[in-house]
Amino acid sequence: TNYYCVERMMFQRGLRSAIRVKPQTLRFNSSIVFGSNTHVDFVERRLTNLFDTYGSSDYIGEPINITQHSVQAMMIAKNAGESPEIQLAALLHDVGHLLGLEAGYEPAMDGCGTVDHEGIGGDFIRGLGLHDNIAYLTEQHVSAKRYLCKRNPGYEESLTDASKTTLKHQGGVMSEEEATMAESDDRWPNVLMMRYFDEAAKDPNMKIPNIKDILRPLLETSMDKYQHKQNNKIHPFLLSKEQLRRWDEDGYLILKNAIPKELSLKLNELTEELSAQAELIAQKKLNVNGVLVHHEAVETDHQSNESKEERRLCRIENFCSSELGQSGWSSICFDVVQDLVGQLYREEAVLFKDKLNFKGPGGAGFLSHQDATAWATDKLASRHVSAMVAVDPATKLNGAVQVAPGRHKEGIFSNEAGVISASIDDNMKYEHVLVQPGDLVLFDSYLPHRSDANSTNDWRRLAYLTYNPASEGNHRESYYQAKADVMQSGAISINLDFAGKIID
């Protein structure tokens, strides 16, 4: 405890003389033009990822999956001679169901899908930068069912059992006032056509094209038509309302395949290159200002009576802004990840710190802690979000991070040198965060988390990129100026939560 107090005092002393620097800005938004190839790339990748990952899920009690239903609706619209805009709306009309599954929610409405999937989908479509007509058709396709039940006697009885179930959760039959208001919109006939496409697209035997072959031409045609009318901010990976709801509830969010494929495929290469350079820095054969390198002692001979320890790399820190990050880590850090965190904050984010943790065979884990006990001060911003980038698969055996969902709302827990008190920790329910290379996990600095040692023969490497709201200032240089002094005492972090033995 005395050691921790001395360390904390050194840390705060270093802050008093810290230099404030100009906040960073996002690099890509100012240069991406609506309807450009880059914009289409972002939208295509986001939608393709949704369908590839969640489209094989059952379609609300029908004998087909969501992708089959969506593509069939688009094909029926195309065969009816409808415009690319309406074809795209038919393809995306149920994207809200996919977004609910992506956010980790079980199907609601008696197991028949995401509540208000039409509204969630319409909001998402607008956020992507697609035209309001496409969002409108998506938002109203459920209303069309309610309308037809009002205007067409016998229509309700013709619905499938699943459609009858969802109707009860979607407001039931329209009132006369609602029906009259719907008819006053010039686009309403297209909404009724959308309902026809929706009903007809439930054939389990229909052959459909790959969504990757049909999506981009529809996007390019629809975007080009309305390019001059759009003012949306363009996001490399747009978060949905369902994901923001999950974030607020749990304090963490898993994003599958969020790293662009061209960077995801290079993650191992980038990490190998970075670790080799880090060893040269540790040996003083390479001078890169500000980069921190840590090694731990790992017991390697468990069969012998004599303990043997091996010196192993366990962390590299402060590399994204250096020349070491220019080959790819800088792009990951300052483009897609920084924008994602900004979406969570609902304002721009700035990089606070960055590190890459190496957990080799037998490598130690971390005791239960909250990052906020080390960072959330009046001098270092009050809020922080970390993005975990998976370089290797994270499993229960190799020491995957464990989190306590929802406990981020309870402030700072009683702790000893940053480690949560055992009496409190014993009553927390932890979940393993299991990810694959290219996945991202966003988590709040107040979220309790921990990890076990690596009991496998393989390495587990994860990058952690931490940001604070731009409105609270840029504290990156301040943090590392102070931490450089703290690290002279031999610790790996401000919290004494590392369960291993640090050598340097």
XYZ file of C-alpha atoms in Angstrom:
504
model
C 0.000 0.000 0.000
C 2.817 2.406 0.813
C 4.379 1.662 -2.561
C 1.096 2.486 -4.269
C 0.799 5.806 -2.421
C 4.316 6.808 -3.476
C 3.553 5.826 -7.069
C 0.316 7.817 -7.110
C 2.083 10.859 -5.654
C 4.770 10.665 -8.359
C 2.081 10.387 -11.008
C 0.146 13.451 -9.815
C 3.369 15.475 -9.440
C 4.223 14.744 -13.050
C 0.853 16.097 -14.151
C 1.418 19.543 -12.674
C 4.093 20.317 -15.228
C 2.383 18.556 -18.144
C 2.045 20.371 -21.459
C -1.397 20.801 -23.015
C -1.498 20.134 -26.753
C -4.084 20.843 -29.412
C -6.826 18.172 -29.602
C -6.656 15.749 -32.522
C -9.312 15.750 -35.194
C -10.663 12.866 -37.231
C -8.651 12.538 -40.388
C -11.059 10.947 -42.825
C -14.421 12.738 -42.541
C -13.249 15.988 -44.089
C -11.987 14.242 -47.210
C -14.722 11.661 -47.860
C -17.302 12.849 -50.380
C -20.853 11.532 -50.334
C -21.349 8.928 -53.025
C -17.603 8.508 -53.586
C -16.050 5.074 -53.939
C -14.781 5.309 -50.361
C -18.253 6.092 -49.049
C -19.754 3.218 -51.023
C -16.976 0.973 -49.691
C -17.920 1.870 -46.097
C -21.632 1.193 -46.655
C -21.060 -1.985 -48.640
C -18.709 -3.391 -46.010
C -21.061 -2.521 -43.154
C -24.104 -4.115 -44.786
C -22.250 -7.154 -46.129
C -20.833 -7.794 -42.679
C -24.359 -7.678 -41.221
C -25.802 -10.167 -43.687
C -22.776 -12.471 -43.610
C -22.694 -12.629 -39.814
C -26.392 -12.638 -38.900
C -28.359 -13.202 -42.106
C -28.513 -16.985 -41.663
C -30.780 -16.499 -38.629
C -34.394 -17.669 -38.969
C -36.806 -15.136 -40.401
C -39.454 -14.558 -37.699
C -40.923 -18.051 -37.677
C -40.987 -18.480 -41.467
C -39.295 -21.424 -43.285
C -36.413 -19.263 -44.585
C -33.623 -17.133 -43.131
C -33.320 -13.339 -43.127
C -30.908 -13.153 -46.070
C -33.122 -15.381 -48.238
C -36.170 -13.274 -47.429
C -34.390 -9.968 -48.062
C -32.833 -10.980 -51.384
C -36.088 -12.539 -52.570
C -37.924 -9.277 -51.846
C -35.327 -7.377 -53.900
C -35.622 -9.874 -56.791
C -39.421 -9.608 -56.826
C -39.146 -5.807 -56.919
C -36.638 -6.021 -59.759
C -38.814 -8.427 -61.765
C -41.731 -6.030 -61.276
C -39.696 -3.311 -63.008
C -39.191 -1.173 -59.905
C -36.353 1.361 -59.655
C -32.985 0.536 -58.057
C -34.028 2.737 -55.119
C -37.095 0.581 -54.395
C -35.088 -2.598 -55.006
C -32.586 -1.441 -52.391
C -35.395 -0.617 -49.959
C -36.826 -4.109 -50.496
C -33.410 -5.620 -49.788
C -32.940 -3.594 -46.591
C -36.501 -3.436 -45.238
C -35.740 -5.936 -42.450
C -32.227 -4.753 -41.614
C -33.542 -3.786 -38.171
C -33.853 -7.480 -37.296
C -30.186 -7.957 -38.162
C -29.235 -4.964 -36.037
C -31.047 -6.394 -33.039
C -29.199 -9.694 -33.389
C -25.892 -7.876 -33.897
C -26.394 -6.006 -30.623
C -26.865 -9.328 -28.838
C -30.594 -9.144 -28.195
C -32.729 -12.264 -28.402
C -35.749 -12.018 -30.741
C -38.689 -10.320 -28.981
C -42.362 -10.162 -30.025
C -42.910 -13.753 -28.848
C -39.720 -14.803 -30.599
C -40.616 -13.184 -33.907
C -37.992 -10.449 -34.136
C -36.765 -7.050 -32.972
C -39.289 -4.591 -31.550
C -39.568 -1.503 -33.814
C -37.224 -3.096 -36.319
C -38.716 -0.806 -38.955
C -37.761 2.356 -37.051
C -34.341 1.023 -36.089
C -33.683 0.067 -39.708
C -34.847 3.405 -41.104
C -32.626 5.342 -38.702
C -29.653 3.144 -39.640
C -30.271 3.622 -43.362
C -30.259 7.396 -42.964
C -27.078 7.163 -40.903
C -25.390 5.290 -43.725
C -26.114 8.230 -46.021
C -28.790 6.515 -48.138
C -31.701 8.601 -49.353
C -34.671 9.394 -47.138
C -37.047 7.609 -49.545
C -35.288 4.303 -48.806
C -35.480 4.962 -45.076
C -39.171 5.941 -45.379
C -40.112 2.739 -47.202
C -38.276 0.729 -44.573
C -39.974 2.565 -41.701
C -43.450 2.207 -43.190
C -43.502 -1.409 -44.379
C -44.982 -2.511 -41.037
C -47.566 0.272 -41.220
C -48.630 -1.114 -44.594
C -49.664 -4.378 -42.917
C -51.686 -2.482 -40.318
C -53.252 -0.346 -43.083
C -54.275 -3.301 -45.236
C -55.871 -4.969 -42.233
C -58.005 -1.815 -41.909
C -58.878 -1.264 -45.560
C -59.117 -4.822 -46.951
C -61.661 -7.136 -45.310
C -60.198 -10.596 -44.838
C -56.602 -9.442 -45.188
C -55.786 -10.051 -41.543
C -56.990 -13.640 -41.798
C -54.674 -14.216 -44.775
C -51.561 -13.400 -42.736
C -49.161 -16.140 -41.705
C -49.096 -17.087 -38.041
C -45.830 -15.175 -37.570
C -47.288 -12.012 -39.154
C -50.365 -12.267 -36.955
C -48.120 -12.533 -33.912
C -46.046 -9.489 -34.816
C -49.175 -7.480 -35.672
C -50.207 -7.637 -32.009
C -46.860 -6.087 -31.027
C -46.884 -3.468 -33.804
C -50.017 -1.523 -32.871
C -52.660 -3.792 -34.373
C -55.093 -2.670 -37.051
C -54.803 1.009 -38.036
C -57.386 3.531 -36.919
C -59.298 5.512 -39.550
C -57.277 8.612 -38.653
C -53.976 6.751 -39.095
C -55.080 5.286 -42.428
C -56.172 8.672 -43.775
C -52.870 10.243 -42.743
C -50.888 7.458 -44.432
C -52.806 7.944 -47.688
C -51.910 11.633 -47.744
C -48.232 10.871 -48.493
C -47.414 10.624 -52.202
C -45.048 7.748 -51.452
C -47.719 5.568 -49.835
C -48.463 3.495 -52.984
C -44.788 2.437 -52.986
C -45.134 1.400 -49.339
C -48.044 -0.874 -50.280
C -45.924 -2.362 -53.063
C -43.193 -2.999 -50.482
C -45.729 -4.962 -48.453
C -46.467 -7.123 -51.492
C -42.753 -7.813 -51.993
C -42.438 -8.599 -48.278
C -45.314 -11.121 -48.312
C -44.189 -12.845 -51.487
C -40.567 -13.312 -50.354
C -40.987 -16.468 -48.281
C -40.154 -19.261 -50.712
C -37.661 -21.756 -49.200
C -36.951 -23.220 -52.642
C -36.164 -20.039 -54.571
C -32.574 -19.735 -55.751
C -31.028 -16.367 -54.913
C -27.806 -14.590 -55.960
C -25.029 -13.810 -53.503
C -25.752 -10.508 -51.791
C -22.206 -9.353 -52.590
C -23.069 -9.502 -56.300
C -26.169 -7.320 -56.089
C -25.505 -4.825 -53.301
C -22.849 -2.523 -54.732
C -24.597 -1.747 -58.070
C -27.740 -0.805 -56.142
C -25.758 1.408 -53.758
C -23.885 3.186 -56.542
C -27.065 3.908 -58.522
C -29.072 5.105 -55.518
C -26.301 7.276 -54.079
C -25.451 8.903 -57.402
C -29.076 9.946 -57.927
C -29.265 11.920 -54.684
C -25.654 12.884 -54.091
C -26.305 16.629 -54.009
C -28.998 16.330 -51.326
C -27.007 14.582 -48.620
C -25.181 16.156 -45.676
C -24.615 13.119 -43.438
C -21.362 12.607 -41.579
C -19.743 9.536 -43.047
C -18.696 6.769 -40.647
C -16.384 3.878 -41.597
C -18.474 1.631 -39.305
C -21.856 3.049 -38.290
C -23.224 2.015 -34.896
C -26.958 1.329 -34.709
C -29.417 2.499 -32.066
C -29.536 -1.086 -30.804
C -25.774 -1.125 -30.309
C -25.886 2.213 -28.494
C -28.650 0.823 -26.262
C -26.561 -2.275 -25.512
C -23.555 -0.076 -24.743
C -25.522 2.039 -22.296
C -26.867 -1.094 -20.589
C -23.726 -3.210 -20.357
C -20.783 -0.824 -20.558
C -19.153 -2.847 -23.318
C -19.879 -3.728 -26.938
C -18.507 -6.458 -29.209
C -18.153 -5.523 -32.894
C -17.497 -8.499 -35.137
C -15.167 -7.883 -38.102
C -15.123 -4.138 -37.430
C -11.535 -3.717 -38.635
C -11.414 -3.349 -42.441
C -10.389 -6.626 -44.060
C -7.255 -5.191 -45.650
C -6.009 -4.191 -42.184
C -7.392 -7.239 -40.380
C -5.346 -9.545 -42.615
C -2.214 -7.587 -41.683
C -2.724 -7.585 -37.907
C -0.342 -10.468 -37.252
C 2.312 -8.996 -39.543
C 1.952 -5.542 -37.960
C 2.248 -6.998 -34.470
C 5.262 -9.149 -35.313
C 6.990 -6.118 -36.799
C 6.122 -3.985 -33.783
C 7.374 -6.595 -31.292
C 10.690 -6.929 -33.141
C 11.162 -3.146 -33.035
C 10.200 -3.103 -29.363
C 12.963 -5.566 -28.519
C 15.465 -3.319 -30.301
C 14.202 -0.381 -28.249
C 14.588 -2.418 -25.047
C 18.167 -3.283 -26.073
C 18.814 0.410 -26.806
C 19.589 -0.444 -30.430
C 16.669 1.651 -31.669
C 15.633 5.036 -30.338
C 11.940 5.905 -30.667
C 10.953 8.707 -28.350
C 8.183 7.917 -25.861
C 7.607 4.238 -26.672
C 7.462 2.059 -23.520
C 8.411 -1.634 -23.529
C 7.772 -4.077 -20.660
C 8.896 -7.656 -20.014
C 7.657 -10.188 -17.489
C 9.283 -13.249 -15.903
C 7.390 -16.424 -16.834
C 7.983 -19.788 -15.197
C 8.687 -22.246 -18.010
C 9.727 -25.519 -16.340
C 6.755 -26.801 -14.363
C 8.069 -30.370 -14.109
C 11.348 -29.582 -12.403
C 11.797 -28.961 -8.683
C 13.880 -25.947 -9.608
C 11.910 -22.994 -10.874
C 13.097 -21.562 -14.203
C 12.025 -18.178 -15.489
C 12.048 -16.794 -19.008
C 12.076 -13.086 -19.854
C 9.195 -12.330 -22.215
C 7.691 -9.301 -23.858
C 4.343 -8.450 -22.213
C 3.517 -4.895 -23.317
C 4.369 -2.139 -25.815
C 2.870 1.273 -25.177
C 2.590 4.671 -26.848
C 3.336 3.518 -30.388
C 0.370 4.647 -32.512
C 1.597 8.223 -32.924
C 5.240 7.220 -33.405
C 6.949 6.034 -36.565
C 6.264 2.489 -35.359
C 2.548 2.983 -35.963
C 2.768 4.347 -39.488
C 2.649 0.928 -41.203
C -0.950 0.280 -40.117
C -1.600 0.806 -36.426
C -2.001 4.534 -36.933
C -4.780 3.945 -39.461
C -6.588 1.568 -37.097
C -6.218 3.948 -34.182
C -7.066 7.284 -35.767
C -9.614 6.256 -38.398
C -12.185 3.544 -37.716
C -11.629 3.124 -33.942
C -11.493 6.821 -33.089
C -14.709 7.386 -35.029
C -16.443 4.468 -33.269
C -15.602 5.844 -29.848
C -16.805 9.271 -30.967
C -20.174 7.706 -31.825
C -20.404 6.354 -28.267
C -19.553 9.756 -26.806
C -21.898 11.474 -29.269
C -18.983 13.844 -29.903
C -15.456 13.569 -31.277
C -12.906 11.547 -29.328
C -9.154 12.014 -28.881
C -6.556 9.337 -28.201
C -5.569 9.156 -24.545
C -3.220 6.157 -24.521
C -2.453 3.016 -26.497
C -0.872 -0.321 -25.660
C -0.420 -3.815 -27.039
C -0.535 -6.622 -24.472
C 1.342 -9.859 -25.147
C 0.227 -12.910 -23.168
C 2.475 -15.806 -24.107
C 2.204 -19.396 -22.860
C 2.076 -19.169 -19.076
C 1.778 -15.382 -19.249
C 0.070 -13.759 -16.287
C -3.400 -12.284 -16.185
C -4.799 -9.205 -14.460
C -6.670 -8.987 -11.168
C -10.168 -7.468 -11.052
C -10.004 -3.721 -11.508
C -11.521 -0.627 -13.091
C -9.356 1.485 -15.378
C -11.046 4.605 -14.007
C -9.184 4.279 -10.696
C -5.985 5.153 -12.565
C -7.237 7.573 -15.230
C -10.435 9.354 -14.210
C -9.046 12.434 -12.481
C -9.762 16.128 -12.785
C -6.471 16.393 -14.682
C -6.890 13.452 -17.065
C -10.551 13.760 -18.157
C -13.485 12.188 -16.342
C -14.496 9.616 -18.959
C -12.548 7.130 -21.044
C -13.455 4.370 -23.494
C -11.020 1.641 -24.515
C -11.166 -0.300 -27.768
C -9.716 -3.797 -27.644
C -8.414 -4.942 -31.031
C -8.021 -8.715 -31.322
C -4.810 -9.796 -33.033
C -5.245 -13.445 -31.990
C -8.315 -15.433 -30.961
C -9.188 -14.827 -27.302
C -10.453 -17.951 -25.541
C -11.169 -19.012 -21.975
C -7.965 -21.069 -21.953
C -5.605 -18.360 -23.212
C -6.783 -15.692 -20.792
C -9.620 -13.839 -22.510
C -10.812 -10.675 -20.818
C -13.732 -11.134 -18.423
C -16.183 -8.273 -17.792
C -19.021 -7.605 -15.318
C -21.837 -6.243 -17.540
C -23.796 -3.304 -16.189
C -21.559 -2.672 -13.190
C -20.010 0.371 -14.856
C -22.968 2.395 -13.590
C -21.984 2.034 -9.913
C -18.962 4.349 -9.737
C -15.624 3.359 -8.212
C -15.704 0.186 -6.126
C -13.716 -0.239 -2.925
C -10.192 -1.246 -3.937
C -6.620 -1.730 -2.769
C -4.112 -0.112 -5.127
C -6.725 -0.331 -7.885
C -7.588 -4.013 -7.289
C -11.272 -4.461 -6.433
C -11.830 -5.721 -2.893
C -12.339 -9.489 -2.751
C -15.592 -9.195 -0.787
C -17.095 -7.169 -3.654
C -15.465 -9.072 -6.486
C -16.781 -12.432 -5.215
C -20.345 -11.218 -5.802
C -19.775 -10.024 -9.360
C -20.870 -12.062 -12.366
C -18.224 -12.040 -15.085
C -18.547 -12.960 -18.757
C -15.664 -14.029 -21.005
C -15.196 -11.800 -24.052
C -14.399 -14.286 -26.820
C -13.193 -12.679 -30.042
C -11.427 -13.427 -33.324
C -8.776 -11.411 -35.213
C -10.348 -8.259 -36.626
C -13.020 -8.020 -33.924
C -13.299 -4.933 -31.714
C -14.535 -4.659 -28.150
C -15.394 -1.238 -26.739
C -15.598 -0.915 -22.953
C -16.143 1.818 -20.397
C -13.323 2.724 -18.005
C -15.655 2.107 -15.046
C -16.441 -1.472 -16.163
C -14.913 -4.067 -13.789
C -12.770 -6.565 -15.692
C -10.030 -9.143 -15.209
C -8.273 -11.988 -17.002
C -6.654 -15.328 -16.199
C -3.212 -16.584 -17.141
C -2.612 -18.165 -20.541
C -2.726 -21.941 -20.039
C -2.161 -22.780 -23.729
C 0.978 -23.099 -25.834
C 0.020 -20.184 -28.085
C 0.296 -16.420 -27.759
C -2.709 -14.168 -27.166
C -2.142 -10.574 -28.280
C -4.614 -7.723 -27.858
C -4.258 -4.001 -28.481
C -6.013 -1.503 -26.213
C -6.647 1.976 -27.625
C -8.093 4.408 -25.072
C -9.873 7.703 -25.805
C -11.515 10.556 -23.939
C -14.086 13.110 -25.181
C -12.513 15.938 -27.169
C -14.478 18.438 -25.077
C -12.381 17.433 -22.044
C -9.079 18.204 -23.765
C -6.136 16.219 -25.092
C -4.258 14.537 -22.221
C -2.109 12.027 -24.099
C 1.169 13.871 -23.708
C 0.346 14.682 -20.085
C -0.348 11.042 -19.313
C 2.875 9.726 -20.837
C 5.050 12.445 -19.369
C 3.851 11.456 -15.918
C 3.883 7.726 -16.559
C 7.491 7.778 -17.740
C 8.452 8.786 -14.204
C 6.173 6.208 -12.608
C 7.598 3.383 -14.706
C 11.023 3.933 -13.179
C 9.660 2.223 -10.062
C 9.213 -1.024 -12.013
C 5.415 -1.191 -12.290
C 3.572 -1.852 -15.540
C 0.613 0.410 -14.779
C -0.752 2.892 -12.251
C -3.093 0.252 -10.816
C -1.228 -2.659 -9.240
C -3.468 -5.173 -10.987
C -0.913 -7.185 -12.975
C -0.753 -10.712 -11.540
C 2.698 -11.460 -12.917
C 6.280 -10.412 -12.235
C 7.600 -7.410 -14.163
C 11.317 -7.403 -14.966
C 11.554 -4.101 -16.823
